[in-house]
Amino acid sequence: MLFTVIADEEYLMQLNRHASKGLWIAAIAGAVAVVGCIDHSVTGPNHQNAAGLAVRLLLQDGNGQSGAVGAALPTPIAIKVLDANGLGVPGATVTFSVRKGNGTLGSPTAVSDTAGVARTTWKMGNTPGAGSVTAILSTALVLDSVVVTATAITGPAAIVNVTAGDSQNAGTGSLLPTAIAVQVTDILGNPVAGVTVNWSLAAANLGGTVSPASSTSDANGNATTQWTLGAFSGVQVLNVLVAGAPTLAVHANAASPNANATFKIVSGNGQVGQSAGQLQQPLVVSVADAKGVPISGVQVNWAQGSGNLDGHIAPNPAVTDANGQASVLWTLGANNRDSVAVDSVTATLSGNLPGTGTLVFTASARPAPRVRFIRGTTAGQPAGSQVDTTGATLGDTLIMQVYDPATGNGVAGISVTWTPQAGDAVDGTSVNSVVTTDNFGYAKNIWVLRSNAGVPIPPNTVAKRMIASAANIGQVEYRARVYPGRWSNVSVVTAPVNLHADSSNTVVFKVTDSNGYAISGATIGVAVTAGTASGGGFTAADGTFSVAWKFGAAAGPQSISITVTTFATGPYTETRGPSTY
C-alpha cells in the first residue's frame, strides 16, 4: 500500500469524491491528510497504474533569482512532476499563483511535458522587495506544492526630477539661496541610490560655479549642489547629467550688475519696544533689479547704532530669499535712563549692486521698569517700617508698584514674589507668596508676625524684613519691629525661703505676655503690707526683676504688691497692677 501526505486542506474534498474507487482518507492535525491506495486499484490521468501516478513536485529551476522591478526574470520557473518511483509524469497539470510581491505570471497553469516538467515565466512587481510563487499539483488524486522565491530590485536610473532650487532669482555672481536638489528614479519611479550625478553649467554661464560638480544619490535617490551664478545677465542654465536618463535643465534668472538695483525697507521700521527686549515684528528689506525683478542670494549686513551697541540682530548677515527679501529679528539695547531712547540699526548690501545704499531702521526703547515703595508704615516710623507685637497682623497693608519711569505709569501683569528674609519662623509670613501687579502696577500683601506653624515669632528689637521682588526689575524691602504682647502674668521665679518674722529674703519675679514671651524694660513698682521692700526698677532682658523683702516683726500673713508699666517696651503705654503675692 502507498501513503502520501497532503498539506493542502483545500484538496481533501476532491479526494473524498474518489472514495468509491478504493481510496481512504484520514485527517491528521486539521490540515494534513494521508491518502492510501491499494496497488493496481487506481490509475493516473492516462490510466497508468500506481507506478505512473503523479504524487510529488520537485523545484527544478528558477528559484532564488533577482530581477529588476517590472521585468521578467531571466530564467523561467521549472517544476518537475514525479511519480512514486521518482520518474517524471507527463500530462500533469501544475497551477501557479503569486503569493507575495504583486508580480505577474506568463501562465497561471502549465502541463508537464514528456519529461514531466511544467514551466511558466515570472514578471516582477513594480516595488522592490521579496516575492514568492506557489506551484500546486492539481487535477491529480495526490496533491503536492512547492514555493519559488525571488527578489525584485530597483531598476537602472531612468528619470531625473528637480525637487528644489529651480527658477530662482539672484544677481549675477551671486550664490543662489536655495541649493539645487534632484531625485533619481527608475522607470517606475523607485528611488535609485548610488548613482553619479554630474552638474554641468551651460557655456553661456561665464564665471559660474557649482559645488560639488559631481554628487552621488543617497538612499532616497537625492543629490544636491550649490550654484553660484555667472556674469551673464538673464536666464542661466545648469544641466543635470545621469547615465541612462535624459538630461535635466535647471534655470536661474540673473539680474544685471550694470543696471541700478533697488534696496528698500519693506516693514519693521519705527516700532516701540522694551529696553533690552526683542521687537514684535521683524525688520524686512527687499532687493530688486532695475526692472523690479527680485534678486535672491544677496547678503545683507546689519550694524547697531552707536547708542545701542549692546543690541542684537539675528541672523547677521541675512541673505535675500526667492522673493528678494531678507528678514531679521532685532533685540534693543538696554535703556537705563528715565526717558525713552531711540535705537537704530543700518542695513547694507555685499557685492556689486549699483544704485543701492544704506538703510536705517529706528525704534523707541522704553526704559526698563522700576519698583518703588507705596505703602506699609506705622505712624511715626520711617517709611516702610511698622511696629507691633508678636503674633499680630501688621495694621498697614504692604503695597509696592512696578512702573515705567518714562511715564510714571504702573506696569500691569508683573509677578511679585514676597519672601521673609530669614524665613517665616523668624520674620513671619505674607498672606500671598506671589502677587501679580494690577492695572496700576500695584502689588499688595498682608504681613503676619506669625510662622506658618501658627506660632508667634519671638520678640526682637532687631528689625524683621519682608522682601517684595519683581524678577529682573528690582525689589522693595519692608521692616517691622516686634515686641512682646501686653503683659498678662507676673510669676514668682524664686520664692522666699526664710519665712520667719523680721527675716530678709530675695524674691525673683518674671513678667510675660499672653504668648509666654518675656517683657523686658517694664517699670516695676513694689509695695508690702509689713516690713520693707526694695528693688524692682526695670525688668531684665529675660523679663525678670528682684526684690529685697524684709518681713515685718509681727508673725502672721504678709504680702507684696507688684505694679507693671510697659510704656518703654512696645507700641503702647499701659500700667497694670498691683498684683499681690
Coordinates of C-alpha atoms in Angstrom, one line a residue:
M1 CA 0.0 0.0 0.0
L2 CA 1.3 3.5 -0.9
F3 CA 0.8 6.5 1.5
T4 CA 1.2 10.2 0.5
V5 CA 1.0 13.1 3.0
I6 CA -1.0 16.1 1.7
A7 CA -0.6 19.6 3.2
D8 CA -3.3 21.5 1.5
E9 CA -6.7 21.2 3.1
E10 CA -8.4 22.6 0.0
Y11 CA -7.9 19.3 -1.9
L12 CA -9.2 16.9 0.8
M13 CA -12.8 17.4 -0.6
Q14 CA -11.6 16.4 -4.0
L15 CA -10.2 13.2 -2.7
N16 CA -13.3 12.4 -0.8
R17 CA -15.2 12.2 -4.1
H18 CA -13.0 9.2 -5.1
A19 CA -13.6 7.1 -2.0
S20 CA -15.6 4.6 -4.1
K21 CA -12.5 3.8 -6.1
G22 CA -10.7 2.3 -3.1
L23 CA -9.3 5.5 -1.6
W24 CA -9.5 6.2 2.1
I25 CA -8.6 9.5 3.8
A26 CA -7.7 10.1 7.4
A27 CA -7.4 13.7 8.8
I28 CA -4.3 14.5 10.6
A29 CA -3.9 17.8 12.6
G30 CA -6.7 19.5 10.8
A31 CA -4.9 20.4 7.5
V32 CA -2.9 17.3 6.7
A33 CA -4.3 14.0 5.3
V34 CA -2.9 10.6 4.5
V35 CA -4.1 9.1 1.3
G36 CA -3.7 5.3 0.9
C37 CA -4.4 3.3 -2.2
I38 CA -4.1 -0.4 -2.9
D39 CA -1.7 -1.2 -5.7
H40 CA -3.3 -1.5 -9.1
S41 CA -6.7 -0.3 -7.9
V42 CA -6.1 3.3 -9.0
T43 CA -4.7 4.7 -12.3
G44 CA -3.4 8.2 -13.2
P45 CA -4.6 10.7 -15.8
N46 CA -3.6 8.3 -18.7
H47 CA -4.9 5.2 -16.9
Q48 CA -1.5 4.1 -16.0
N49 CA -1.1 2.1 -12.8
A50 CA 0.2 3.4 -9.5
A51 CA 3.8 3.4 -10.7
G52 CA 2.9 6.3 -13.1
L53 CA 0.6 8.3 -10.7
A54 CA 1.7 11.9 -10.1
V55 CA 2.4 12.2 -6.3
R56 CA 5.2 14.8 -5.8
L57 CA 6.5 18.1 -7.2
L58 CA 10.2 18.9 -7.5
L59 CA 11.5 22.5 -7.9
Q60 CA 13.9 22.1 -10.8
D61 CA 14.8 25.7 -11.8
G62 CA 14.1 29.4 -11.4
N63 CA 14.4 29.7 -7.6
G64 CA 16.3 32.5 -5.8
Q65 CA 16.6 34.9 -8.7
S66 CA 16.9 38.7 -8.6
G67 CA 15.4 40.9 -11.3
A68 CA 14.5 44.5 -12.0
V69 CA 11.1 45.7 -11.0
G70 CA 8.6 45.4 -13.7
A71 CA 10.8 43.0 -15.7
A72 CA 10.6 39.2 -16.3
L73 CA 13.1 37.0 -14.5
P74 CA 15.7 35.6 -16.9
T75 CA 15.1 32.0 -16.0
P76 CA 11.5 30.6 -16.2
I77 CA 10.2 28.6 -13.3
A78 CA 10.5 24.9 -13.9
I79 CA 8.6 22.3 -11.8
K80 CA 9.0 18.5 -12.3
V81 CA 6.1 16.2 -11.6
L82 CA 7.2 12.8 -10.2
D83 CA 5.5 9.5 -9.6
A84 CA 6.1 7.2 -6.6
N85 CA 9.2 5.9 -8.2
G86 CA 10.7 9.3 -8.8
L87 CA 10.1 9.2 -12.5
G88 CA 8.7 12.2 -14.5
V89 CA 5.0 12.2 -15.1
P90 CA 3.8 13.8 -18.4
G91 CA 0.4 15.4 -18.8
A92 CA 0.0 16.5 -15.2
T93 CA -1.4 20.0 -14.5
V94 CA 0.5 22.4 -12.2
T95 CA -1.2 25.6 -11.0
F96 CA 1.0 28.7 -10.3
S97 CA -0.1 31.7 -8.1
V98 CA 1.8 34.8 -6.9
R99 CA 1.6 34.9 -3.1
K100 CA 3.9 37.9 -2.4
G101 CA 5.4 40.8 -4.4
N102 CA 2.5 41.7 -6.7
G103 CA 4.2 40.2 -9.8
T104 CA 2.5 38.5 -12.8
L105 CA 2.9 35.0 -14.3
G106 CA 3.2 34.2 -18.0
S107 CA 0.6 31.4 -17.5
P108 CA -1.2 30.5 -14.2
T109 CA -1.2 26.8 -15.3
A110 CA 1.1 24.5 -17.1
V111 CA 1.0 20.8 -18.2
S112 CA 4.1 18.8 -17.7
D113 CA 6.0 17.8 -20.8
T114 CA 7.3 14.3 -21.8
A115 CA 10.0 14.7 -19.1
G116 CA 7.4 15.7 -16.5
V117 CA 8.5 19.4 -16.4
A118 CA 5.9 22.2 -16.2
R119 CA 7.1 25.8 -16.9
T120 CA 6.0 29.4 -16.6
T121 CA 7.6 32.9 -16.6
W122 CA 7.5 35.4 -13.7
K123 CA 7.5 39.2 -14.1
M124 CA 8.5 41.1 -11.0
G125 CA 6.1 43.7 -9.5
N126 CA 6.7 47.5 -9.5
T127 CA 8.0 47.7 -6.0
P128 CA 11.4 46.5 -4.8
G129 CA 11.4 43.6 -2.3
A130 CA 10.9 39.9 -1.8
G131 CA 8.3 37.9 -3.8
S132 CA 7.1 34.3 -3.9
V133 CA 5.1 32.0 -6.2
T134 CA 3.4 28.8 -5.1
A135 CA 3.1 25.8 -7.5
I136 CA 0.4 23.2 -6.7
L137 CA -0.2 19.8 -8.3
S138 CA -3.8 19.9 -9.5
T139 CA -6.3 17.6 -11.2
A140 CA -4.5 14.7 -9.5
L141 CA -5.6 12.4 -6.8
V142 CA -2.4 13.0 -4.8
L143 CA -1.6 16.7 -4.1
D144 CA 1.7 18.5 -3.5
S145 CA 3.1 22.1 -3.7
V146 CA 6.4 24.0 -3.8
V147 CA 7.3 27.6 -3.2
V148 CA 9.5 29.6 -5.5
T149 CA 11.2 32.9 -4.3
A150 CA 12.8 35.8 -6.0
T151 CA 13.8 39.4 -5.2
A152 CA 12.7 42.5 -7.1
I153 CA 15.4 45.1 -7.2
T154 CA 15.3 48.7 -8.3
G155 CA 15.8 49.3 -12.0
P156 CA 18.5 51.3 -13.5
A157 CA 18.4 55.1 -13.4
A158 CA 15.9 56.4 -16.0
I159 CA 14.4 59.6 -14.8
V160 CA 15.8 62.8 -13.0
N161 CA 13.4 65.3 -11.5
V162 CA 14.3 68.6 -9.8
T163 CA 12.9 68.8 -6.2
A164 CA 14.3 72.2 -5.1
G165 CA 16.1 75.3 -6.4
D166 CA 14.7 75.7 -9.9
S167 CA 13.8 79.2 -11.3
Q168 CA 15.5 81.3 -8.6
N169 CA 16.3 85.0 -9.0
A170 CA 19.7 86.5 -8.0
G171 CA 22.3 89.0 -9.0
T172 CA 25.0 87.9 -11.4
G173 CA 27.9 86.3 -9.5
S174 CA 25.6 85.6 -6.5
L175 CA 25.2 82.3 -4.7
L176 CA 21.6 81.1 -5.0
P177 CA 20.0 80.9 -1.6
T178 CA 18.4 77.5 -2.2
A179 CA 20.6 74.5 -3.1
I180 CA 19.7 72.7 -6.3
A181 CA 18.2 69.3 -5.4
V182 CA 17.2 66.4 -7.7
Q183 CA 15.9 62.9 -7.3
V184 CA 17.0 59.9 -9.5
T185 CA 14.4 57.1 -10.1
D186 CA 14.0 54.1 -12.2
I187 CA 11.3 53.9 -14.9
L188 CA 8.7 53.1 -12.4
G189 CA 9.5 55.9 -10.0
N190 CA 11.5 54.0 -7.4
P191 CA 14.5 56.0 -6.0
V192 CA 17.9 54.8 -7.2
A193 CA 20.8 55.1 -4.8
G194 CA 24.5 55.3 -5.5
V195 CA 24.1 56.9 -9.0
T196 CA 26.7 59.5 -10.1
V197 CA 25.0 62.9 -10.8
N198 CA 27.1 65.4 -12.8
W199 CA 26.3 69.1 -12.7
S200 CA 27.3 70.9 -15.8
L201 CA 26.9 74.7 -16.4
A202 CA 25.8 75.8 -19.9
A203 CA 28.5 77.5 -21.9
A204 CA 27.0 81.0 -21.5
N205 CA 27.3 80.9 -17.7
L206 CA 30.6 82.7 -17.8
G207 CA 32.2 82.6 -14.3
G208 CA 29.5 80.5 -12.8
T209 CA 30.4 77.6 -10.5
V210 CA 28.8 74.6 -8.8
S211 CA 29.9 72.8 -5.7
P212 CA 30.2 69.9 -5.8
A213 CA 30.5 69.3 -9.5
S214 CA 29.6 65.7 -9.1
S215 CA 27.4 64.0 -6.5
T216 CA 26.2 60.5 -5.6
S217 CA 22.5 59.9 -5.0
D218 CA 21.6 58.9 -1.4
A219 CA 19.3 56.1 -0.2
N220 CA 16.3 58.2 -1.4
G221 CA 17.8 58.9 -4.8
N222 CA 18.5 62.6 -3.8
A223 CA 21.5 64.7 -4.8
T224 CA 22.3 68.4 -4.2
T225 CA 24.7 71.1 -5.2
Q226 CA 25.2 74.8 -4.6
W227 CA 25.1 77.1 -7.7
T228 CA 26.9 80.5 -7.9
L229 CA 25.7 82.4 -11.0
G230 CA 28.0 83.5 -13.7
A231 CA 28.4 87.0 -15.1
F232 CA 25.7 86.6 -17.8
S233 CA 22.6 88.6 -17.3
G234 CA 19.4 86.8 -18.0
V235 CA 18.4 83.1 -17.8
Q236 CA 21.3 80.8 -16.8
V237 CA 21.1 77.0 -17.2
L238 CA 22.6 74.2 -15.1
N239 CA 22.4 70.7 -16.8
V240 CA 22.0 67.6 -14.6
L241 CA 23.6 64.5 -16.2
V242 CA 22.8 61.0 -15.1
A243 CA 23.8 57.9 -17.2
G244 CA 20.7 56.3 -18.6
A245 CA 18.4 59.3 -18.0
P246 CA 17.5 62.3 -20.2
T247 CA 19.4 65.5 -19.4
L248 CA 17.6 67.7 -16.9
A249 CA 17.9 71.5 -17.2
V250 CA 17.6 73.8 -14.1
H251 CA 17.2 77.5 -14.7
A252 CA 18.0 80.7 -12.7
N253 CA 17.3 84.4 -13.5
A254 CA 20.4 86.5 -13.2
A255 CA 20.0 90.3 -12.7
S256 CA 22.5 92.6 -14.4
P257 CA 25.0 94.3 -12.2
N258 CA 25.2 97.2 -14.6
A259 CA 21.7 98.5 -14.0
N260 CA 20.7 100.2 -10.8
A261 CA 19.1 97.9 -8.3
T262 CA 16.6 98.9 -5.6
F263 CA 17.2 98.3 -1.9
K264 CA 14.3 99.3 0.3
I265 CA 12.6 98.8 3.7
V266 CA 9.6 96.6 3.5
S267 CA 8.4 96.6 7.1
G268 CA 9.5 96.8 10.8
N269 CA 10.7 100.4 11.0
G270 CA 9.5 102.8 13.8
Q271 CA 8.5 100.2 16.3
V272 CA 8.3 100.7 20.1
G273 CA 9.8 98.1 22.4
Q274 CA 11.1 97.5 25.9
S275 CA 14.6 98.1 27.0
A276 CA 16.7 95.0 26.1
G277 CA 13.6 93.4 24.6
Q278 CA 13.0 91.9 21.2
L279 CA 10.7 93.8 18.9
Q280 CA 7.5 92.1 18.0
Q281 CA 7.9 92.5 14.2
P282 CA 11.0 91.5 12.1
L283 CA 12.9 94.0 10.1
V284 CA 12.4 93.2 6.4
V285 CA 14.2 94.6 3.4
S286 CA 14.0 93.8 -0.4
V287 CA 16.4 93.9 -3.3
A288 CA 15.3 94.0 -7.0
D289 CA 16.9 94.8 -10.3
A290 CA 16.1 97.9 -12.4
K291 CA 13.1 96.1 -13.9
G292 CA 11.7 95.2 -10.5
V293 CA 12.7 91.5 -10.6
P294 CA 13.5 90.3 -7.1
I295 CA 17.2 89.4 -6.6
S296 CA 17.8 86.4 -4.4
G297 CA 21.1 85.3 -2.7
V298 CA 22.2 88.9 -1.9
Q299 CA 23.9 89.2 1.5
V300 CA 22.6 91.9 3.8
N301 CA 24.9 93.2 6.6
W302 CA 23.5 94.8 9.8
A303 CA 25.1 97.1 12.3
Q304 CA 23.9 98.6 15.6
G305 CA 23.8 102.3 16.2
S306 CA 26.3 104.0 18.5
G307 CA 23.8 104.4 21.3
N308 CA 22.7 100.8 21.4
L309 CA 25.8 98.7 20.7
D310 CA 24.5 96.1 23.2
G311 CA 21.6 95.4 20.9
H312 CA 21.4 92.2 18.8
I313 CA 20.4 91.3 15.2
A314 CA 19.7 87.7 14.1
P315 CA 20.7 86.4 11.6
N316 CA 23.5 88.7 10.7
P317 CA 24.3 88.7 7.9
A318 CA 21.0 87.8 6.3
V319 CA 20.5 86.6 2.7
T320 CA 17.7 87.5 0.4
D321 CA 15.2 84.7 -0.5
A322 CA 13.5 83.8 -3.7
N323 CA 11.3 87.0 -3.3
G324 CA 14.4 89.2 -2.9
Q325 CA 13.6 89.7 0.8
A326 CA 15.8 89.4 3.9
S327 CA 14.3 89.3 7.4
V328 CA 15.9 89.7 10.8
L329 CA 14.9 90.0 14.5
W330 CA 16.1 93.0 16.5
T331 CA 16.7 93.0 20.2
L332 CA 17.0 96.5 21.5
G333 CA 19.8 97.8 23.7
A334 CA 19.4 98.3 27.4
N335 CA 17.9 101.7 28.4
N336 CA 18.7 102.7 32.0
R337 CA 17.6 106.3 31.6
D338 CA 14.3 107.7 32.8
S339 CA 13.2 108.6 29.3
V340 CA 12.6 106.8 26.0
A341 CA 15.7 106.2 23.9
V342 CA 15.9 105.9 20.2
D343 CA 17.8 102.9 18.9
S344 CA 19.0 102.4 15.3
V345 CA 20.5 99.8 13.0
T346 CA 21.8 100.1 9.5
A347 CA 21.5 97.6 6.6
T348 CA 23.9 97.4 3.7
L349 CA 24.5 95.0 0.8
S350 CA 27.5 92.9 -0.1
G351 CA 28.5 92.7 -3.7
N352 CA 28.4 94.9 -6.8
L353 CA 24.9 96.3 -7.0
P354 CA 24.9 99.9 -8.2
G355 CA 22.1 102.1 -7.0
T356 CA 21.9 100.7 -3.5
G357 CA 23.0 102.4 -0.4
T358 CA 22.4 102.2 3.4
L359 CA 19.0 101.7 5.0
V360 CA 18.4 102.9 8.6
F361 CA 15.8 101.4 10.9
T362 CA 14.9 103.1 14.2
A363 CA 12.9 102.0 17.2
S364 CA 11.8 103.6 20.5
A365 CA 13.2 101.8 23.5
R366 CA 11.2 102.3 26.6
P367 CA 13.3 102.4 29.8
A368 CA 13.4 99.3 32.0
P369 CA 10.6 99.2 34.5
R370 CA 11.4 100.1 38.1
V371 CA 9.9 99.3 41.5
R372 CA 9.0 101.7 44.3
F373 CA 7.5 101.7 47.8
I374 CA 3.9 102.9 48.1
R375 CA 2.6 101.9 51.5
G376 CA 3.3 99.9 54.7
T377 CA 4.3 102.2 57.5
T378 CA 3.3 102.6 61.2
A379 CA 2.6 106.3 62.1
G380 CA 5.7 107.9 63.4
Q381 CA 8.0 105.3 61.9
P382 CA 10.3 105.6 58.9
A383 CA 8.7 104.7 55.5
G384 CA 8.3 101.0 55.1
S385 CA 8.6 100.3 58.9
Q386 CA 5.9 99.1 61.2
V387 CA 5.7 98.2 64.8
D388 CA 3.6 95.6 66.5
T389 CA 3.6 92.7 68.9
T390 CA 4.4 89.1 68.3
G391 CA 1.7 87.1 66.5
A392 CA -0.1 90.2 65.3
T393 CA -1.1 91.1 61.7
L394 CA 0.6 94.4 60.8
G395 CA -2.0 97.1 60.5
D396 CA -0.9 98.8 57.3
T397 CA -1.2 96.8 54.0
L398 CA 2.1 96.4 52.2
I399 CA 1.9 98.0 48.7
M400 CA 4.7 98.3 46.1
Q401 CA 4.5 99.4 42.5
V402 CA 6.2 98.4 39.2
Y403 CA 6.2 101.4 37.0
D404 CA 7.5 102.9 33.7
P405 CA 10.0 105.7 34.7
A406 CA 9.3 107.4 31.4
T407 CA 5.7 108.0 32.1
G408 CA 5.3 107.2 35.8
N409 CA 2.5 104.8 35.0
G410 CA 2.2 101.4 36.6
V411 CA 3.1 98.3 34.7
A412 CA 0.4 95.6 34.9
G413 CA 0.9 91.8 34.8
I414 CA 4.3 91.6 36.6
S415 CA 4.7 88.8 39.1
V416 CA 5.9 89.9 42.5
T417 CA 7.3 87.4 45.0
W418 CA 7.0 88.1 48.7
T419 CA 9.6 86.4 50.9
P420 CA 10.6 86.8 54.6
Q421 CA 14.3 87.4 54.6
A422 CA 15.2 85.0 57.4
G423 CA 12.3 82.6 57.0
D424 CA 8.8 82.5 58.3
A425 CA 9.8 81.3 61.8
V426 CA 11.9 84.5 62.3
D427 CA 10.3 87.2 60.1
G428 CA 6.7 86.0 59.9
T429 CA 4.7 85.3 56.7
S430 CA 2.8 87.1 53.9
V431 CA -0.8 86.1 53.2
N432 CA 0.1 85.6 49.5
S433 CA 3.6 84.4 48.4
V434 CA 3.1 85.7 44.8
V435 CA 1.0 88.7 43.7
T436 CA 0.5 90.0 40.1
T437 CA 0.5 93.7 39.6
D438 CA -2.9 95.2 38.8
N439 CA -3.7 97.9 36.2
F440 CA -2.0 100.5 38.3
G441 CA 1.1 98.4 38.7
Y442 CA 0.4 97.7 42.4
A443 CA 1.1 94.5 44.2
K444 CA -0.5 94.3 47.7
N445 CA 0.0 92.0 50.6
I446 CA -0.5 91.5 54.4
W447 CA 2.3 90.7 56.8
V448 CA 1.6 88.4 59.8
L449 CA 4.1 88.2 62.6
R450 CA 3.5 84.5 62.9
S451 CA 5.1 81.4 61.4
N452 CA 3.5 79.0 59.1
A453 CA 3.1 76.6 62.0
G454 CA 0.9 79.2 63.7
V455 CA 3.4 80.1 66.4
P456 CA 4.0 83.9 67.1
I457 CA 7.5 84.8 66.2
P458 CA 9.8 85.7 69.1
P459 CA 10.0 89.4 70.0
N460 CA 13.2 91.1 69.0
T461 CA 14.3 94.7 68.8
V462 CA 16.2 93.8 65.5
A463 CA 14.0 94.7 62.6
K464 CA 12.2 91.9 60.8
R465 CA 12.3 92.0 57.0
M466 CA 9.8 91.2 54.2
I467 CA 11.2 91.4 50.6
A468 CA 8.9 92.1 47.6
S469 CA 10.8 91.1 44.4
A470 CA 9.9 91.6 40.7
A471 CA 12.3 89.3 38.7
N472 CA 14.9 91.2 36.7
I473 CA 13.4 94.5 37.8
G474 CA 14.0 95.2 41.4
Q475 CA 12.8 94.7 45.0
V476 CA 11.3 96.6 47.9
E477 CA 12.1 95.9 51.5
Y478 CA 9.7 96.3 54.4
R479 CA 10.7 96.2 58.0
A480 CA 8.9 95.6 61.3
R481 CA 9.9 95.8 65.0
V482 CA 8.3 93.1 67.0
Y483 CA 7.6 93.5 70.7
P484 CA 6.1 91.2 73.3
G485 CA 2.4 91.4 73.7
R486 CA 0.7 93.3 76.6
W487 CA 1.8 91.8 79.9
S488 CA -0.6 89.2 81.3
N489 CA 1.4 87.5 84.1
V490 CA 3.8 88.2 86.8
S491 CA 5.2 84.9 88.1
V492 CA 7.4 84.1 91.1
V493 CA 10.7 82.6 89.9
T494 CA 12.4 82.4 93.3
A495 CA 10.1 82.4 96.4
P496 CA 11.1 83.5 99.9
V497 CA 13.0 80.7 101.8
N498 CA 13.2 82.2 105.2
L499 CA 9.6 82.7 106.5
H500 CA 10.5 83.9 110.0
A501 CA 9.3 87.3 111.3
D502 CA 11.8 90.1 110.7
S503 CA 13.8 87.9 108.3
S504 CA 15.3 89.0 104.9
N505 CA 14.6 87.3 101.5
T506 CA 15.4 88.0 97.9
V507 CA 12.3 87.3 95.7
V508 CA 12.6 87.0 91.9
F509 CA 9.6 87.7 89.6
K510 CA 9.2 87.4 85.8
V511 CA 6.8 89.4 83.6
T512 CA 5.5 87.7 80.4
D513 CA 2.8 88.4 77.8
S514 CA -0.1 86.2 76.8
N515 CA 2.1 84.1 74.5
G516 CA 4.6 83.4 77.3
Y517 CA 7.3 85.7 75.9
A518 CA 9.3 87.7 78.5
I519 CA 8.8 91.5 78.6
S520 CA 12.0 93.5 79.2
G521 CA 12.3 97.1 80.2
A522 CA 9.0 97.3 82.0
T523 CA 8.8 99.6 85.1
I524 CA 8.2 97.8 88.3
G525 CA 6.5 99.3 91.4
V526 CA 6.7 97.4 94.8
A527 CA 4.7 97.7 98.0
V528 CA 4.5 95.5 101.1
T529 CA 1.9 95.2 103.9
A530 CA 4.6 94.8 106.5
G531 CA 8.3 95.2 106.7
T532 CA 10.3 96.8 103.9
A533 CA 11.0 96.0 100.2
S534 CA 13.5 97.5 97.8
G535 CA 14.4 96.7 94.2
G536 CA 12.1 96.3 91.2
G537 CA 13.1 99.1 88.9
F538 CA 13.0 97.6 85.3
T539 CA 12.7 94.1 84.1
A540 CA 15.8 92.5 82.6
A541 CA 16.1 91.1 79.1
D542 CA 14.6 87.8 80.3
G543 CA 11.7 89.7 81.9
T544 CA 12.9 89.1 85.5
F545 CA 13.4 91.6 88.4
S546 CA 14.4 91.1 92.0
V547 CA 13.0 92.5 95.3
A548 CA 14.8 92.5 98.6
W549 CA 12.0 91.9 101.1
K550 CA 12.4 92.1 104.9
F551 CA 9.4 90.7 106.7
G552 CA 7.8 92.7 109.5
A553 CA 8.4 91.9 113.2
A554 CA 5.0 90.5 113.8
A555 CA 4.2 87.0 112.9
G556 CA 1.2 86.4 110.5
P557 CA 0.3 86.9 106.8
Q558 CA 2.3 89.5 104.9
S559 CA 2.0 90.4 101.2
I560 CA 3.8 92.2 98.4
S561 CA 2.1 94.1 95.5
I562 CA 3.7 94.5 92.1
T563 CA 2.7 97.2 89.6
V564 CA 3.9 96.9 85.9
T565 CA 4.1 99.7 83.5
T566 CA 5.1 98.8 79.9
F567 CA 5.4 102.2 78.2
A568 CA 9.0 101.6 77.4
T569 CA 8.8 98.2 75.7
G570 CA 6.3 98.4 72.9
P571 CA 4.0 100.4 70.7
Y572 CA 1.7 101.2 73.6
T573 CA 1.7 102.5 77.2
E574 CA -0.1 100.5 79.9
T575 CA 0.0 100.3 83.6
R576 CA -1.4 97.2 85.3
G577 CA -1.4 96.1 88.9
P578 CA -1.0 95.8 91.6
S579 CA -0.7 92.1 91.8
T580 CA -0.5 90.7 95.3
Y581 CA 1.6 87.8 96.3

